[in-house]
Amino acid sequence: MSNLLWKALVVSPAVLGATLLVSTTAIAAPNATTEVSTVVPTVENPAVTEVAQTPEILAQATPTANDTKVLDQVNRYSNEGNQNTSISQVTSVSQFSDVQPTDWAFQALQSLVERYGCIAGYPNGTYRGNRALTRYEFAAGLNACLDRVNELIATATADLVTKQDLATLQRLQEEFSAELATLRGRVDSLEARTAELEANQFSTTTKLVGEAVFAVTDAFGDNTGDANNTVFQDRVRLGLQTSFTGRDVLTTRLSAGNATPFDIRDAANGTIPSSEGFQTFQVDSTGNNSVEIDKLTYEAPIGPAQVYLAAAGGRHSHYAAVNNPYFFDKTDGGNGALSSFSSENPIYRIGGGAGLALNIPFGQGGGILKPSSITVGYLASEANDPGISTGLFNGDYAALGQLNFSVGDRVALAATYVHGYNGAGSALFGSGLGLTSVDEGTGVATPLGVVGTAQANVLDAPASSNSYGLSAAFRFSEKISLSGFVSYHDVTQSGVGNDFEAWSYGAGVALADIGKQGNVLGVFAGAVPYALNRPGFGGGDVPYQIEGFYKYRVSDNVSITPGVIYLTSPGQNSDNDDAIIGTLRTTFTF
């Protein structure tokens, strides 16, 4: 083999080093064009801090000063790269005013500049090693290094190559020839598989996420036990998450299910038209597994704020911090609590449908007080109906305002206010779903909420409501979380003597990684939404609910959750027999 070829092999490490360095730094080039790949965010709800599996501080975060500085620097350098900026060769790394000996690539840069002389800088004496690199700039830098290597070989520069170097290189080449051949084959195979994937992929901007819930469940307790049988119910959600910028998310979710709530009976064996014992997989159940679009939302940042736009199926808990870790799972998901009451503060169940919301961070905080945020939102359940007393502003609606903040690194707090309007024949805590309960004997349909008693839900006349709520989460340790809420609702109905007040409160403790990483043992207890001495409805007792569940994580995508829901004083009447609901839920996520 000729000396020229051997010298080329010897200096090939320098070419490789230049390639790696140039790929992580920058060389200016005129009219540079940057390729941008779109990546779909992996979180379903980027506007709200995830709390289902991580009991971290839940107040909305705000970008740090350092993040803003880096983004500004990248944007400035990118703009400069698109200008006709000439480059100039340097002979010493000390000529770069922005390169310091403490930089992680200083030695590699020094070798390429002072030994091979194939690195150029900007006319103002800067190197700008932190700026973005385009493909054109990479090609220009690599070509410059190759030209310099060819020049050194052609001039047979002294001390460039020694006989010992050639011998060492030859031994290395012979010793690793098999490994190099294997690596070449693996790379070829990977390229072929990548090409096939790109040719057959569904979309470069959209990914499919899904959840399937299978549940075997039954109700027990005298009349209630006799009126119900063991059932096998299901609910399936398929969501398409599309991103156009890498920071926004368009969610199109399909839902189908056959779940029906249990028939809770009173002492006279009559149906109690309440939502007590309502389970999360029974929410959004379409009946007979018919398919419908139950969520169509778009979320994107605008300046420091996060914008939430719902065209269908909007919920306040989509965009507002719920502060109920381990019990809340992405709005009635299949990996949190069994019941809708234990999942989130009932105040978030007032209203739903189409609308707009904003999460706005403010204040950096200092000492104990951490960065805070304010959340505002408006949802209308009849936004698509142009009829009289309907539409976006004249129909049922709920406007929410919430202040989120954290104390230290273990406590998260939220204060919530919701002003709502509901027409006659609707439910206060109905989430805009329009559910009803039909009495088998009389055939009378009663508005049904997602949570709470009939006394707290049924609005038999047009009504406005003002609701106030507090929620908090406290993390004792990495594996113990305590959370709770309280809400008060002042309801004013048209007519004389029609006004009433409603209350709800509850608290729960969650123990993570019990028996296995990813498992959760949870207990939640409290008073479901109930009305105080509402005229004409009867029942003045407080209905309590106690739930216990154990989520066993079979794998990353499968969990099994056995649990029990215990109801006291159903229908706000202690004369009614207590009811018990037992459930074995299996959840598949993908």
Coordinates of C-alpha atoms in Angstrom, one line a residue:
M1 CA 0.0 0.0 0.0
S2 CA 1.4 3.4 -1.0
N3 CA 2.6 6.0 1.6
L4 CA -0.2 8.3 0.4
L5 CA -2.8 5.8 1.4
W6 CA -1.2 5.1 4.7
K7 CA -1.1 8.8 5.5
A8 CA -4.7 9.1 4.7
L9 CA -5.6 6.3 7.1
V10 CA -3.4 7.9 9.8
V11 CA -5.1 11.3 9.6
S12 CA -8.6 9.7 9.4
P13 CA -9.0 10.0 13.2
A14 CA -8.5 13.8 12.8
V15 CA -11.2 13.8 10.1
L16 CA -13.5 11.9 12.5
G17 CA -12.7 14.2 15.3
A18 CA -13.5 17.2 13.1
T19 CA -16.7 15.7 12.0
L20 CA -17.9 15.1 15.6
L21 CA -16.8 18.5 16.8
V22 CA -18.3 20.4 13.8
S23 CA -21.6 18.5 14.3
T24 CA -21.9 19.9 17.9
T25 CA -20.7 23.4 17.2
A26 CA -21.0 25.8 14.3
I27 CA -19.2 27.4 11.3
A28 CA -21.0 30.3 9.7
A29 CA -22.2 29.9 6.1
P30 CA -24.2 32.2 3.9
N31 CA -27.9 31.5 3.1
A32 CA -28.1 28.6 5.5
T33 CA -31.3 26.6 5.7
T34 CA -32.3 24.6 8.7
E35 CA -34.3 21.4 8.6
V36 CA -36.9 21.1 11.4
S37 CA -38.5 17.8 12.4
T38 CA -41.9 17.9 14.0
V39 CA -42.2 15.8 17.2
V40 CA -45.5 15.1 18.8
P41 CA -45.4 15.8 22.6
T42 CA -45.8 12.6 24.7
V43 CA -48.1 14.1 27.3
E44 CA -51.8 14.2 26.8
N45 CA -52.2 17.4 28.6
P46 CA -49.2 19.8 28.4
A47 CA -51.1 22.7 30.0
V48 CA -51.6 20.9 33.3
T49 CA -48.9 19.4 35.6
E50 CA -49.3 15.7 35.5
V51 CA -50.4 14.4 38.9
A52 CA -51.7 11.0 38.4
Q53 CA -48.4 9.2 39.0
T54 CA -46.1 11.9 40.3
P55 CA -47.1 13.8 43.4
E56 CA -44.8 16.7 42.6
I57 CA -45.7 20.3 43.1
L58 CA -48.7 21.0 40.9
A59 CA -48.7 24.7 40.4
Q60 CA -48.2 25.8 36.8
A61 CA -44.5 26.2 35.9
T62 CA -42.9 29.1 34.2
P63 CA -39.8 29.2 32.1
T64 CA -36.6 30.1 34.0
A65 CA -34.4 33.1 33.1
N66 CA -31.7 30.7 31.9
D67 CA -34.1 28.9 29.5
T68 CA -35.2 32.3 28.0
K69 CA -31.6 33.3 27.6
V70 CA -30.6 30.2 25.7
L71 CA -33.7 30.4 23.4
D72 CA -32.9 34.1 22.6
Q73 CA -29.3 33.1 21.9
V74 CA -30.3 30.3 19.6
N75 CA -32.7 32.6 17.7
R76 CA -30.1 35.3 17.4
Y77 CA -27.5 32.9 16.0
S78 CA -29.9 31.3 13.6
N79 CA -30.8 34.8 12.2
E80 CA -27.1 35.6 11.8
G81 CA -26.5 32.3 10.1
N82 CA -29.0 33.3 7.4
Q83 CA -27.0 36.5 6.6
N84 CA -24.0 36.8 4.3
T85 CA -21.4 36.5 7.0
S86 CA -17.9 35.7 5.9
I87 CA -15.6 33.3 7.7
S88 CA -12.0 33.7 8.6
Q89 CA -9.3 31.1 9.3
V90 CA -7.5 31.1 12.6
T91 CA -4.2 29.6 13.6
S92 CA -4.7 29.6 17.4
V93 CA -7.6 28.8 19.6
S94 CA -6.8 31.8 21.7
Q95 CA -8.0 33.9 18.8
F96 CA -11.6 33.0 19.8
S97 CA -12.8 35.4 22.4
D98 CA -15.7 33.2 23.4
V99 CA -13.7 29.9 23.9
Q100 CA -12.4 29.2 27.3
P101 CA -10.1 26.4 28.6
T102 CA -13.0 25.2 30.8
D103 CA -15.2 24.4 27.8
W104 CA -15.9 20.7 27.4
A105 CA -14.6 20.5 23.8
F106 CA -11.6 22.9 24.3
Q107 CA -8.9 20.3 23.7
A108 CA -10.5 18.9 20.6
L109 CA -11.0 22.4 19.2
Q110 CA -7.4 23.3 20.1
S111 CA -6.1 20.2 18.2
L112 CA -8.1 20.9 15.1
V113 CA -7.1 24.6 15.0
E114 CA -3.4 24.4 15.9
R115 CA -2.4 21.0 14.6
Y116 CA -4.6 20.7 11.4
G117 CA -5.7 24.3 10.9
C118 CA -9.2 23.4 9.6
I119 CA -11.4 25.5 11.8
A120 CA -12.7 29.0 10.9
G121 CA -14.3 31.7 13.0
Y122 CA -16.3 34.8 12.6
P123 CA -14.7 38.1 11.7
N124 CA -15.4 39.5 15.1
G125 CA -13.2 36.9 16.7
T126 CA -15.9 34.6 18.0
Y127 CA -16.5 30.9 17.4
R128 CA -20.0 30.6 18.8
G129 CA -19.9 26.9 19.8
N130 CA -23.4 26.9 21.3
R131 CA -25.3 28.0 18.3
A132 CA -27.4 25.7 16.1
L133 CA -25.7 23.9 13.1
T134 CA -27.3 23.5 9.7
R135 CA -26.5 20.8 7.2
Y136 CA -24.8 23.3 4.9
E137 CA -22.5 24.5 7.6
F138 CA -21.6 20.9 8.5
A139 CA -20.8 20.2 4.9
A140 CA -18.6 23.3 4.6
G141 CA -16.7 22.5 7.8
L142 CA -16.1 18.9 6.8
N143 CA -14.9 19.9 3.4
A144 CA -12.5 22.4 4.9
C145 CA -11.0 19.7 7.1
L146 CA -10.7 17.3 4.2
D147 CA -9.0 19.9 2.1
R148 CA -6.5 20.6 4.9
V149 CA -5.8 16.9 5.4
N150 CA -5.1 16.5 1.6
E151 CA -2.8 19.5 1.7
L152 CA -0.8 18.0 4.6
I153 CA -0.5 14.6 2.9
A154 CA 0.6 16.2 -0.4
T155 CA 3.3 18.3 1.2
A156 CA 4.5 15.4 3.4
T157 CA 4.5 17.6 6.5
A158 CA 7.3 16.6 8.9
D159 CA 6.3 14.7 12.0
L160 CA 2.8 14.2 10.7
V161 CA 3.2 10.4 10.5
T162 CA 5.8 8.0 12.0
K163 CA 6.5 4.4 11.2
Q164 CA 5.3 3.5 14.6
D165 CA 2.0 5.2 13.9
L166 CA 1.6 3.2 10.7
A167 CA 2.3 -0.1 12.4
T168 CA -0.1 0.6 15.2
L169 CA -2.8 1.6 12.7
Q170 CA -2.2 -1.6 10.7
R171 CA -2.5 -3.8 13.8
L172 CA -5.7 -2.1 14.9
Q173 CA -7.2 -2.5 11.5
E174 CA -6.4 -6.2 11.3
E175 CA -7.5 -6.9 14.9
F176 CA -10.9 -5.2 14.6
S177 CA -11.7 -6.1 10.9
A178 CA -14.4 -8.6 12.0
E179 CA -16.1 -6.1 14.3
L180 CA -16.0 -3.4 11.6
A181 CA -17.6 -5.8 9.1
T182 CA -20.3 -6.7 11.6
L183 CA -21.0 -3.0 12.4
R184 CA -21.2 -2.2 8.7
G185 CA -23.9 -5.0 8.3
R186 CA -25.8 -3.7 11.3
V187 CA -25.8 -0.2 10.0
D188 CA -27.0 -1.4 6.6
S189 CA -29.8 -3.4 8.2
L190 CA -30.8 -0.4 10.4
E191 CA -31.0 1.9 7.4
A192 CA -33.2 -0.6 5.5
R193 CA -35.6 -0.9 8.5
T194 CA -35.7 2.9 8.9
A195 CA -36.6 3.3 5.3
E196 CA -39.4 0.8 5.5
L197 CA -40.8 2.5 8.7
E198 CA -40.7 5.9 7.0
A199 CA -42.5 4.5 3.9
N200 CA -45.3 2.9 5.9
Q201 CA -45.7 5.2 8.9
F202 CA -49.2 6.6 9.6
S203 CA -48.1 10.2 10.0
T204 CA -45.0 12.2 10.9
T205 CA -47.0 14.6 13.1
T206 CA -49.6 12.3 14.7
K207 CA -49.5 9.4 17.2
L208 CA -52.1 7.1 18.4
V209 CA -52.8 6.7 22.2
G210 CA -55.4 4.5 23.6
E211 CA -57.0 3.0 26.7
A212 CA -59.3 0.0 27.1
V213 CA -61.0 -0.7 30.4
F214 CA -62.5 -4.1 31.3
A215 CA -64.5 -4.2 34.6
V216 CA -66.3 -6.9 36.5
T217 CA -68.5 -5.1 39.1
D218 CA -71.5 -5.7 41.3
A219 CA -73.5 -3.9 44.0
F220 CA -74.6 -5.3 47.4
G221 CA -76.9 -4.3 50.2
D222 CA -80.5 -5.5 50.8
N223 CA -82.7 -3.8 48.2
T224 CA -79.8 -2.5 46.2
G225 CA -78.2 -6.0 46.0
D226 CA -81.4 -7.6 44.9
A227 CA -81.9 -5.0 42.1
N228 CA -78.5 -5.5 40.5
N229 CA -76.5 -8.3 39.1
T230 CA -72.8 -8.9 38.5
V231 CA -71.9 -7.3 35.2
F232 CA -68.9 -7.1 32.8
Q233 CA -68.5 -3.6 31.4
D234 CA -66.0 -1.9 29.1
R235 CA -65.0 1.5 27.8
V236 CA -62.4 2.2 25.0
R237 CA -60.8 5.5 24.2
L238 CA -58.6 6.0 21.1
G239 CA -56.9 9.4 20.7
L240 CA -55.0 10.9 17.9
Q241 CA -52.5 13.5 19.1
T242 CA -51.2 15.8 16.4
S243 CA -48.5 18.4 16.7
F244 CA -47.7 21.1 14.1
T245 CA -44.9 22.9 15.9
G246 CA -43.6 20.3 18.4
R247 CA -45.1 22.4 21.3
D248 CA -48.8 22.2 20.4
V249 CA -51.3 19.3 20.6
L250 CA -54.5 18.7 18.7
T251 CA -56.4 15.9 20.4
T252 CA -59.1 13.9 18.6
R253 CA -60.4 11.2 20.8
L254 CA -63.0 8.5 20.0
S255 CA -64.9 6.8 22.8
A256 CA -67.1 3.7 23.1
G257 CA -68.5 1.8 26.0
N258 CA -71.4 -0.2 27.4
A259 CA -71.1 0.8 31.1
T260 CA -74.3 1.5 33.0
P261 CA -74.4 2.8 36.6
F262 CA -76.0 0.6 39.3
D263 CA -79.5 1.1 40.5
I264 CA -79.2 2.3 44.1
R265 CA -82.5 1.6 46.0
D266 CA -84.1 3.2 49.0
A267 CA -85.8 1.6 52.0
A268 CA -89.1 1.3 50.0
N269 CA -87.2 -0.4 47.1
G270 CA -87.6 2.7 44.9
T271 CA -84.8 3.9 42.6
I272 CA -82.7 6.7 44.1
P273 CA -81.9 9.0 41.0
S274 CA -78.4 9.9 42.3
S275 CA -74.8 9.7 41.0
E276 CA -73.5 8.1 44.2
G277 CA -71.1 5.3 43.4
F278 CA -70.6 6.5 39.8
Q279 CA -67.3 5.0 38.5
T280 CA -64.9 6.7 36.2
F281 CA -65.2 4.2 33.4
Q282 CA -68.9 4.8 33.4
V283 CA -68.3 8.4 32.4
D284 CA -68.3 9.0 28.7
S285 CA -69.8 5.5 28.1
T286 CA -71.9 5.7 24.9
G287 CA -74.0 2.6 25.5
N288 CA -74.0 -0.5 23.3
N289 CA -70.3 0.4 22.4
S290 CA -71.4 2.9 19.8
V291 CA -68.5 5.2 18.8
E292 CA -68.5 9.0 19.2
I293 CA -66.0 11.8 19.3
D294 CA -65.9 12.6 23.0
K295 CA -63.0 15.1 23.0
L296 CA -61.7 17.5 20.4
T297 CA -59.2 20.0 21.8
Y298 CA -56.2 22.1 20.8
E299 CA -53.5 23.2 23.2
A300 CA -50.6 25.6 22.4
P301 CA -48.4 28.1 24.0
I302 CA -48.8 31.8 23.2
G303 CA -46.1 33.8 24.8
P304 CA -45.8 32.7 28.5
A305 CA -49.4 31.5 28.5
Q306 CA -50.8 28.0 27.6
V307 CA -54.0 28.1 25.6
Y308 CA -56.7 25.4 25.7
L309 CA -59.4 25.4 23.0
A310 CA -62.1 22.9 23.1
A311 CA -64.5 22.2 20.2
A312 CA -66.2 19.2 21.9
G313 CA -65.9 17.4 25.2
G314 CA -64.1 20.1 27.0
R315 CA -63.7 19.7 30.8
H316 CA -62.2 22.0 33.4
S317 CA -59.9 19.2 34.7
H318 CA -58.3 19.1 31.2
Y319 CA -56.6 22.4 31.8
A320 CA -56.8 23.2 35.5
A321 CA -54.5 21.6 38.1
V322 CA -56.6 19.2 40.1
N323 CA -54.1 18.5 42.9
N324 CA -55.2 15.0 43.6
P325 CA -52.1 12.7 42.8
Y326 CA -52.7 9.0 42.2
F327 CA -56.5 9.4 42.4
F328 CA -56.9 11.7 39.4
D329 CA -55.9 10.2 36.0
K330 CA -56.3 12.5 33.0
T331 CA -60.1 13.1 33.6
D332 CA -61.8 9.8 34.4
G333 CA -58.9 7.6 33.1
G334 CA -58.6 4.0 34.0
N335 CA -55.5 4.2 36.2
G336 CA -56.7 6.4 39.1
A337 CA -59.5 6.0 41.6
L338 CA -62.5 3.9 40.9
S339 CA -65.1 6.5 41.6
S340 CA -65.7 9.9 40.0
F341 CA -66.0 11.4 43.5
S342 CA -62.5 10.3 44.6
S343 CA -61.0 11.4 41.3
E344 CA -61.4 15.2 41.5
N345 CA -63.1 18.0 43.3
P346 CA -66.7 18.1 42.2
I347 CA -66.3 21.8 41.4
Y348 CA -64.6 20.8 38.1
R349 CA -67.8 18.8 37.1
I350 CA -69.8 22.0 36.8
G351 CA -70.2 22.7 33.1
G352 CA -68.4 21.3 30.1
G353 CA -68.4 21.3 26.3
A354 CA -66.8 23.9 24.0
G355 CA -64.8 26.9 25.1
L356 CA -61.5 28.5 25.8
A357 CA -59.0 28.5 28.7
L358 CA -55.7 30.1 29.6
N359 CA -53.0 29.2 32.1
I360 CA -50.8 32.2 32.8
P361 CA -47.7 32.0 35.0
F362 CA -46.7 34.9 37.2
G363 CA -44.0 35.7 39.7
Q364 CA -40.8 33.7 40.3
G365 CA -41.3 33.5 44.0
G366 CA -38.6 33.4 46.6
G367 CA -37.8 31.3 49.6
I368 CA -40.9 29.2 50.4
L369 CA -43.2 30.7 47.8
K370 CA -42.7 29.1 44.4
P371 CA -43.7 30.3 40.9
S372 CA -47.5 30.6 40.7
S373 CA -50.1 30.7 38.0
I374 CA -53.7 31.8 37.3
T375 CA -56.1 29.7 35.3
V376 CA -59.2 31.1 33.6
G377 CA -61.6 29.1 31.5
Y378 CA -65.1 29.2 29.9
L379 CA -67.0 26.1 28.7
A380 CA -70.5 26.0 27.2
S381 CA -72.4 22.7 26.8
E382 CA -74.8 24.0 24.1
A383 CA -72.3 26.0 22.0
N384 CA -73.3 24.3 18.8
D385 CA -77.0 25.0 19.1
P386 CA -78.2 28.3 17.5
G387 CA -81.6 28.0 19.0
I388 CA -83.2 30.4 21.6
S389 CA -81.6 30.3 25.0
T390 CA -78.7 28.2 23.7
G391 CA -75.5 28.8 21.9
L392 CA -72.1 29.8 23.2
F393 CA -73.2 32.6 25.6
N394 CA -77.0 32.1 26.0
G395 CA -77.1 28.4 27.0
D396 CA -75.6 26.4 29.8
Y397 CA -72.1 27.5 30.6
A398 CA -69.5 27.6 33.4
A399 CA -66.7 30.2 33.9
L400 CA -63.8 29.1 36.0
G401 CA -61.0 31.1 37.7
Q402 CA -58.3 29.4 39.7
L403 CA -55.1 30.5 41.6
N404 CA -52.3 27.9 41.8
F405 CA -49.3 28.1 44.0
S406 CA -46.8 25.9 45.9
V407 CA -45.3 26.1 49.4
G408 CA -41.9 24.6 49.5
D409 CA -41.4 21.5 47.4
R410 CA -44.0 19.4 49.1
V411 CA -47.3 21.3 49.2
A412 CA -49.5 22.4 46.3
L413 CA -52.6 24.6 46.7
A414 CA -55.4 25.8 44.5
A415 CA -58.3 28.1 45.1
T416 CA -61.1 27.8 42.6
Y417 CA -64.2 29.9 41.7
V418 CA -66.8 28.8 39.2
H419 CA -69.8 30.8 38.0
G420 CA -72.4 28.8 36.1
Y421 CA -75.8 28.9 34.5
N422 CA -78.0 25.9 33.8
G423 CA -81.4 25.7 32.2
A424 CA -84.3 23.8 33.6
G425 CA -84.0 20.0 33.5
S426 CA -80.2 19.8 33.8
A427 CA -77.8 18.6 36.5
L428 CA -75.4 20.9 38.4
F429 CA -72.5 18.4 38.4
G430 CA -73.2 17.0 34.9
S431 CA -70.0 18.0 33.1
G432 CA -72.3 19.1 30.2
L433 CA -73.0 15.4 29.3
G434 CA -76.8 15.6 29.7
L435 CA -77.2 12.3 31.5
T436 CA -80.6 11.2 32.9
S437 CA -81.9 8.4 35.1
V438 CA -85.3 6.8 34.1
D439 CA -87.5 5.3 36.8
E440 CA -88.6 1.8 35.6
G441 CA -91.9 2.1 37.3
T442 CA -93.0 5.6 36.3
G443 CA -90.9 6.2 33.3
V444 CA -89.9 9.6 34.7
A445 CA -86.5 10.9 33.6
T446 CA -84.4 12.7 36.2
P447 CA -81.3 14.7 35.3
L448 CA -78.2 12.8 36.4
G449 CA -74.9 14.3 37.4
V450 CA -71.5 12.6 37.3
V451 CA -71.2 12.9 41.1
G452 CA -73.5 13.7 44.0
T453 CA -77.1 13.2 45.1
A454 CA -80.2 14.2 43.3
Q455 CA -80.8 16.9 45.9
A456 CA -77.5 18.6 44.9
N457 CA -77.9 18.0 41.2
V458 CA -81.4 18.4 39.9
L459 CA -82.3 21.9 38.6
D460 CA -86.0 22.0 37.9
A461 CA -85.8 25.7 36.9
P462 CA -83.2 27.9 35.2
A463 CA -80.5 28.5 37.8
S464 CA -77.2 30.4 38.3
S465 CA -74.6 29.1 40.7
N466 CA -71.5 30.5 42.4
S467 CA -69.1 27.8 43.6
Y468 CA -66.0 28.1 45.7
G469 CA -63.4 25.3 46.2
L470 CA -60.0 24.6 47.7
S471 CA -57.8 21.7 46.9
A472 CA -54.4 20.7 48.3
A473 CA -51.8 18.0 47.9
F474 CA -49.1 17.2 50.4
R475 CA -46.2 14.9 49.7
F476 CA -44.9 13.3 52.9
S477 CA -42.2 11.4 51.0
E478 CA -41.6 9.9 47.5
K479 CA -44.1 7.2 48.3
I480 CA -46.7 8.8 50.5
S481 CA -49.1 11.5 49.3
L482 CA -52.0 13.1 51.1
S483 CA -54.6 15.2 49.2
G484 CA -58.0 16.6 49.7
F485 CA -60.7 19.2 48.7
V486 CA -63.7 21.1 49.9
S487 CA -66.3 22.9 47.8
Y488 CA -69.3 25.1 48.5
H489 CA -72.1 25.9 46.0
D490 CA -74.7 28.6 46.2
V491 CA -77.5 27.9 43.7
T492 CA -80.2 30.5 42.8
Q493 CA -83.1 29.1 40.9
S494 CA -85.9 31.2 39.3
G495 CA -89.1 31.2 41.4
V496 CA -89.8 31.7 45.1
G497 CA -88.2 29.4 47.6
N498 CA -86.2 27.5 45.1
D499 CA -82.7 28.4 46.2
F500 CA -80.4 25.9 48.0
E501 CA -76.8 25.4 49.1
A502 CA -74.6 22.3 48.5
W503 CA -71.4 21.1 50.0
S504 CA -68.8 18.4 49.3
Y505 CA -65.5 17.5 50.9
G506 CA -63.0 14.6 51.0
A507 CA -59.5 13.5 51.7
G508 CA -57.3 10.6 50.6
V509 CA -53.9 9.0 51.2
A510 CA -52.0 7.2 48.5
L511 CA -49.1 4.8 49.1
A512 CA -47.0 4.2 46.0
D513 CA -44.8 1.2 45.0
I514 CA -46.5 -1.1 47.5
G515 CA -45.3 -4.6 46.7
K516 CA -43.9 -3.5 43.3
Q517 CA -42.8 -0.4 41.6
G518 CA -45.8 1.3 40.0
N519 CA -48.4 -0.2 42.3
V520 CA -50.7 2.2 44.3
L521 CA -52.7 1.6 47.4
G522 CA -55.3 4.3 47.9
V523 CA -58.0 5.2 50.4
F524 CA -60.4 8.2 49.9
A525 CA -63.3 9.2 52.1
G526 CA -65.6 12.2 52.2
A527 CA -69.1 13.6 51.7
V528 CA -70.3 13.5 48.1
P529 CA -72.1 16.7 46.9
Y530 CA -75.3 17.1 49.0
A531 CA -77.9 19.8 49.4
L532 CA -78.8 21.5 52.7
N533 CA -82.5 21.3 53.6
R534 CA -83.7 21.7 50.0
P535 CA -87.4 22.3 49.9
G536 CA -89.5 19.6 48.3
F537 CA -86.6 17.1 48.0
G538 CA -86.4 15.7 51.5
G539 CA -83.3 14.0 52.9
G540 CA -81.3 16.0 55.3
D541 CA -78.5 13.5 56.2
V542 CA -75.0 13.7 54.9
P543 CA -74.1 10.9 52.4
Y544 CA -70.6 9.7 53.0
Q545 CA -68.5 7.6 50.6
I546 CA -65.4 5.5 51.5
E547 CA -63.3 4.0 48.7
G548 CA -60.3 1.7 48.9
F549 CA -58.4 0.3 45.9
Y550 CA -55.1 -1.4 45.1
K551 CA -53.7 -0.9 41.6
Y552 CA -51.4 -3.7 40.7
R553 CA -49.1 -2.9 37.7
V554 CA -48.7 -6.1 35.6
S555 CA -46.6 -4.3 33.1
D556 CA -46.0 -0.8 31.7
N557 CA -49.2 -1.1 29.7
V558 CA -51.5 -3.3 31.9
S559 CA -52.8 -2.7 35.4
I560 CA -55.4 -4.6 37.5
T561 CA -57.3 -2.7 40.2
P562 CA -59.6 -4.4 42.7
G563 CA -61.5 -2.0 44.9
V564 CA -64.5 -1.4 47.1
I565 CA -66.8 1.7 47.3
Y566 CA -69.0 2.0 50.5
L567 CA -72.0 4.3 50.5
T568 CA -73.8 5.5 53.6
S569 CA -77.2 7.3 53.7
P570 CA -77.8 7.0 49.9
G571 CA -80.2 9.8 48.8
Q572 CA -79.3 11.8 51.9
N573 CA -81.5 9.6 54.0
S574 CA -80.0 7.4 56.8
D575 CA -83.2 5.2 56.7
N576 CA -82.0 3.9 53.4
D577 CA -79.7 0.8 53.5
D578 CA -76.0 1.4 53.0
A579 CA -74.7 0.1 49.6
I580 CA -71.4 -1.5 48.7
I581 CA -69.9 -1.7 45.2
G582 CA -67.1 -4.1 44.4
T583 CA -65.1 -3.8 41.2
L584 CA -62.2 -5.6 39.5
R585 CA -60.9 -3.3 36.8
T586 CA -58.3 -4.1 34.2
T587 CA -56.8 -1.3 32.2
F588 CA -54.8 -1.6 29.0
T589 CA -52.9 1.6 27.9
F590 CA -51.0 2.0 24.6

